[in-house]
PDB file of C-alpha atoms in Angstrom:
ATOM      1  CA  MET A   1      89.361  91.643  98.912  1.00  0.00           C
ATOM      2  CA  PRO A   2      90.827  92.312  95.788  1.00  0.00           C
ATOM      3  CA  ARG A   3      93.879  90.008  95.272  1.00  0.00           C
ATOM      4  CA  ARG A   4      97.086  91.793  93.924  1.00  0.00           C
ATOM      5  CA  LYS A   5      98.223  91.290  90.423  1.00  0.00           C
ATOM      6  CA  ALA A   6     101.004  88.597  89.993  1.00  0.00           C
ATOM      7  CA  GLY A   7     104.511  89.128  90.043  1.00  0.00           C
ATOM      8  CA  THR A   8     103.696  91.981  92.919  1.00  0.00           C
ATOM      9  CA  LEU A   9     104.710  92.628  95.434  1.00  0.00           C
ATOM     10  CA  LEU A  10     104.277  94.298  99.306  1.00  0.00           C
ATOM     11  CA  PRO A  11     106.363  96.891 100.406  1.00  0.00           C
ATOM     12  CA  LEU A  12     106.929  94.697 103.577  1.00  0.00           C
ATOM     13  CA  GLU A  13     108.280  92.051 101.175  1.00  0.00           C
ATOM     14  CA  VAL A  14     110.653  94.136 100.008  1.00  0.00           C
ATOM     15  CA  ARG A  15     111.456  95.529 102.506  1.00  0.00           C
ATOM     16  CA  ILE A  16     112.104  91.118 103.453  1.00  0.00           C
ATOM     17  CA  LEU A  17     113.933  91.144 100.284  1.00  0.00           C
ATOM     18  CA  GLU A  18     116.238  94.286 101.272  1.00  0.00           C
ATOM     19  CA  VAL A  19     117.586  92.527 104.108  1.00  0.00           C
ATOM     20  CA  ALA A  20     117.577  89.497 102.875  1.00  0.00           C
ATOM     21  CA  GLN A  21     120.397  90.779  99.618  1.00  0.00           C
ATOM     22  CA  LYS A  22     122.005  92.942 102.329  1.00  0.00           C
ATOM     23  CA  ALA A  23     122.949  90.049 104.762  1.00  0.00           C
ATOM     24  CA  GLN A  24     124.344  88.302 101.337  1.00  0.00           C
ATOM     25  CA  SER A  25     126.833  90.768 100.506  1.00  0.00           C
ATOM     26  CA  ASP A  26     127.880  90.982 103.928  1.00  0.00           C
ATOM     27  CA  GLY A  27     127.884  87.162 104.466  1.00  0.00           C
ATOM     28  CA  THR A  28     125.515  87.284 107.047  1.00  0.00           C
ATOM     29  CA  PRO A  29     123.041  84.429 107.510  1.00  0.00           C
ATOM     30  CA  VAL A  30     119.039  86.195 107.715  1.00  0.00           C
ATOM     31  CA  TYR A  31     117.242  83.600 110.511  1.00  0.00           C
ATOM     32  CA  GLY A  32     113.555  85.322 111.184  1.00  0.00           C
ATOM     33  CA  PHE A  33     113.904  86.911 114.528  1.00  0.00           C
ATOM     34  CA  ALA A  34     116.962  89.021 112.858  1.00  0.00           C
ATOM     35  CA  LEU A  35     114.995  89.617 110.209  1.00  0.00           C
ATOM     36  CA  ALA A  36     112.303  91.718 113.070  1.00  0.00           C
ATOM     37  CA  SER A  37     115.100  93.068 115.027  1.00  0.00           C
ATOM     38  CA  ALA A  38     116.627  94.225 111.075  1.00  0.00           C
ATOM     39  CA  LEU A  39     112.224  95.438 110.132  1.00  0.00           C
ATOM     40  CA  SER A  40     111.465  97.453 113.943  1.00  0.00           C
ATOM     41  CA  GLU A  41     115.635  99.607 113.531  1.00  0.00           C
ATOM     42  CA  ASP A  42     113.306 101.201 110.361  1.00  0.00           C
ATOM     43  CA  GLY A  43     111.007 103.293 112.453  1.00  0.00           C
ATOM     44  CA  GLY A  44     108.724  99.161 112.661  1.00  0.00           C
ATOM     45  CA  LYS A  45     106.170 100.130 109.993  1.00  0.00           C
ATOM     46  CA  SER A  46     106.378  97.352 107.318  1.00  0.00           C
ATOM     47  CA  LEU A  47     105.895  94.936 110.560  1.00  0.00           C
ATOM     48  CA  THR A  48     102.881  94.938 112.989  1.00  0.00           C
ATOM     49  CA  ALA A  49     103.815  91.644 113.903  1.00  0.00           C
ATOM     50  CA  HIS A  50     106.015  88.208 113.581  1.00  0.00           C
ATOM     51  CA  GLY A  51     102.933  85.933 112.425  1.00  0.00           C
ATOM     52  CA  THR A  52     102.785  88.474 109.415  1.00  0.00           C
ATOM     53  CA  LEU A  53     107.045  88.510 108.605  1.00  0.00           C
ATOM     54  CA  TYR A  54     105.871  84.342 109.051  1.00  0.00           C
ATOM     55  CA  LYS A  55     103.418  84.821 106.412  1.00  0.00           C
ATOM     56  CA  ALA A  56     105.135  86.959 104.402  1.00  0.00           C
ATOM     57  CA  LEU A  57     108.889  84.422 104.307  1.00  0.00           C
ATOM     58  CA  GLY A  58     106.649  81.962 103.305  1.00  0.00           C
ATOM     59  CA  ARG A  59     105.027  83.061 100.853  1.00  0.00           C
ATOM     60  CA  LEU A  60     108.482  84.809  99.816  1.00  0.00           C
ATOM     61  CA  ALA A  61     110.877  80.459  99.477  1.00  0.00           C
ATOM     62  CA  ASP A  62     106.577  79.590  97.449  1.00  0.00           C
ATOM     63  CA  ALA A  63     107.514  82.106  94.631  1.00  0.00           C
ATOM     64  CA  GLY A  64     110.338  81.298  95.032  1.00  0.00           C
ATOM     65  CA  LEU A  65     112.317  84.532  95.533  1.00  0.00           C
ATOM     66  CA  LEU A  66     114.321  83.457  98.860  1.00  0.00           C
ATOM     67  CA  LYS A  67     115.596  79.453  99.622  1.00  0.00           C
ATOM     68  CA  THR A  68     115.276  78.803 102.539  1.00  0.00           C
ATOM     69  CA  GLU A  69     117.105  75.960 104.114  1.00  0.00           C
ATOM     70  CA  TRP A  70     117.833  74.710 108.667  1.00  0.00           C
ATOM     71  CA  GLU A  71     120.848  75.375 110.058  1.00  0.00           C
ATOM     72  CA  ASP A  72     123.012  72.999 111.784  1.00  0.00           C
ATOM     73  CA  PRO A  73     121.883  71.240 114.907  1.00  0.00           C
ATOM     74  CA  GLU A  74     125.865  71.566 116.425  1.00  0.00           C
ATOM     75  CA  THR A  75     125.365  74.712 116.160  1.00  0.00           C
ATOM     76  CA  ALA A  76     122.402  75.289 118.463  1.00  0.00           C
ATOM     77  CA  GLU A  77     123.550  72.592 120.537  1.00  0.00           C
ATOM     78  CA  ALA A  78     126.329  74.791 121.135  1.00  0.00           C
ATOM     79  CA  GLU A  79     124.084  77.629 121.972  1.00  0.00           C
ATOM     80  CA  GLY A  80     122.357  76.423 124.140  1.00  0.00           C
ATOM     81  CA  ARG A  81     118.709  77.707 121.513  1.00  0.00           C
ATOM     82  CA  PRO A  82     116.651  75.797 118.752  1.00  0.00           C
ATOM     83  CA  ARG A  83     118.398  75.351 115.416  1.00  0.00           C
ATOM     84  CA  ARG A  84     116.684  78.274 113.112  1.00  0.00           C
ATOM     85  CA  ARG A  85     115.775  78.199 109.129  1.00  0.00           C
ATOM     86  CA  LEU A  86     118.219  80.671 107.299  1.00  0.00           C
ATOM     87  CA  TYR A  87     117.179  82.816 104.653  1.00  0.00           C
ATOM     88  CA  ARG A  88     119.020  83.360 101.607  1.00  0.00           C
ATOM     89  CA  ILE A  89     117.886  85.950  98.230  1.00  0.00           C
ATOM     90  CA  SER A  90     117.530  84.222  95.640  1.00  0.00           C
ATOM     91  CA  SER A  91     118.345  84.400  91.858  1.00  0.00           C
ATOM     92  CA  ARG A  92     115.055  85.522  91.112  1.00  0.00           C
ATOM     93  CA  GLY A  93     114.366  87.571  93.959  1.00  0.00           C
ATOM     94  CA  SER A  94     116.935  89.804  93.610  1.00  0.00           C
ATOM     95  CA  ALA A  95     115.385  90.443  89.871  1.00  0.00           C
ATOM     96  CA  ALA A  96     111.804  90.591  91.934  1.00  0.00           C
ATOM     97  CA  LEU A  97     113.172  93.090  93.905  1.00  0.00           C
ATOM     98  CA  THR A  98     114.893  95.288  91.854  1.00  0.00           C
ATOM     99  CA  ALA A  99     111.462  95.899  89.308  1.00  0.00           C
ATOM    100  CA  ALA A 100     110.034  96.491  92.792  1.00  0.00           C
ATOM    101  CA  GLN A 101     113.056  99.020  93.317  1.00  0.00           C
ATOM    102  CA  THR A 102     112.508 101.091  89.389  1.00  0.00           C
ATOM    103  CA  ALA A 103     108.592 100.458  88.802  1.00  0.00           C
ATOM    104  CA  PRO A 104     107.164 103.781  89.127  1.00  0.00           C
ATOM    105  CA  ALA A 105     104.990 103.933  92.883  1.00  0.00           C
ATOM    106  CA  GLU A 106     101.526 103.446  91.144  1.00  0.00           C
ATOM    107  CA  ARG A 107      99.395 106.994  92.071  1.00  0.00           C
ATOM    108  CA  ALA A 108      95.641 106.611  93.604  1.00  0.00           C
ATOM    109  CA  ARG A 109      92.741 107.170  91.886  1.00  0.00           C
ATOM    110  CA  PRO A 110      90.081 109.039  92.829  1.00  0.00           C
ATOM    111  CA  LEU A 111      87.366 107.842  93.295  1.00  0.00           C
ATOM    112  CA  PRO A 112      84.018 107.817  91.180  1.00  0.00           C
ATOM    113  CA  THR A 113      81.519 110.838  92.173  1.00  0.00           C
ATOM    114  CA  LEU A 114      78.154 108.581  91.408  1.00  0.00           C
ATOM    115  CA  ARG A 115      75.207 109.219  90.025  1.00  0.00           C
ATOM    116  CA  GLN A 116      71.837 110.365  92.449  1.00  0.00           C
ATOM    117  CA  VAL A 117      68.918 107.892  92.170  1.00  0.00           C
ATOM    118  CA  GLN A 118      65.808 109.147  91.519  1.00  0.00           C
ATOM    119  CA  PRO A 119      63.386 107.984  93.174  1.00  0.00           C
TER     120      PRO A 119
END
């Protein structure tokens, strides 16, 4: 399977960055389940499974496009649930999102015709 070009984002990654940027501008922390809910509200086409989401979050964090931190344990304990990993878009992530949103969509190239093989 061919690898994608360095610096290109998958559609799911673009949506994650968009949701993270909106949440940050709203002052709302974003965590995995909240992201999954937000992504499914837009038709759910960009999310196939939670495993897909968490792998994409890991890639974005490893690339420095998202910053992650664990929420305060007292908050989780007071609400009677496990701690959440919180995600924020980084300045690098904002730049990558802007670039992805302004880049022209790649056109599908037509398949070449195969030559007839002479026996």
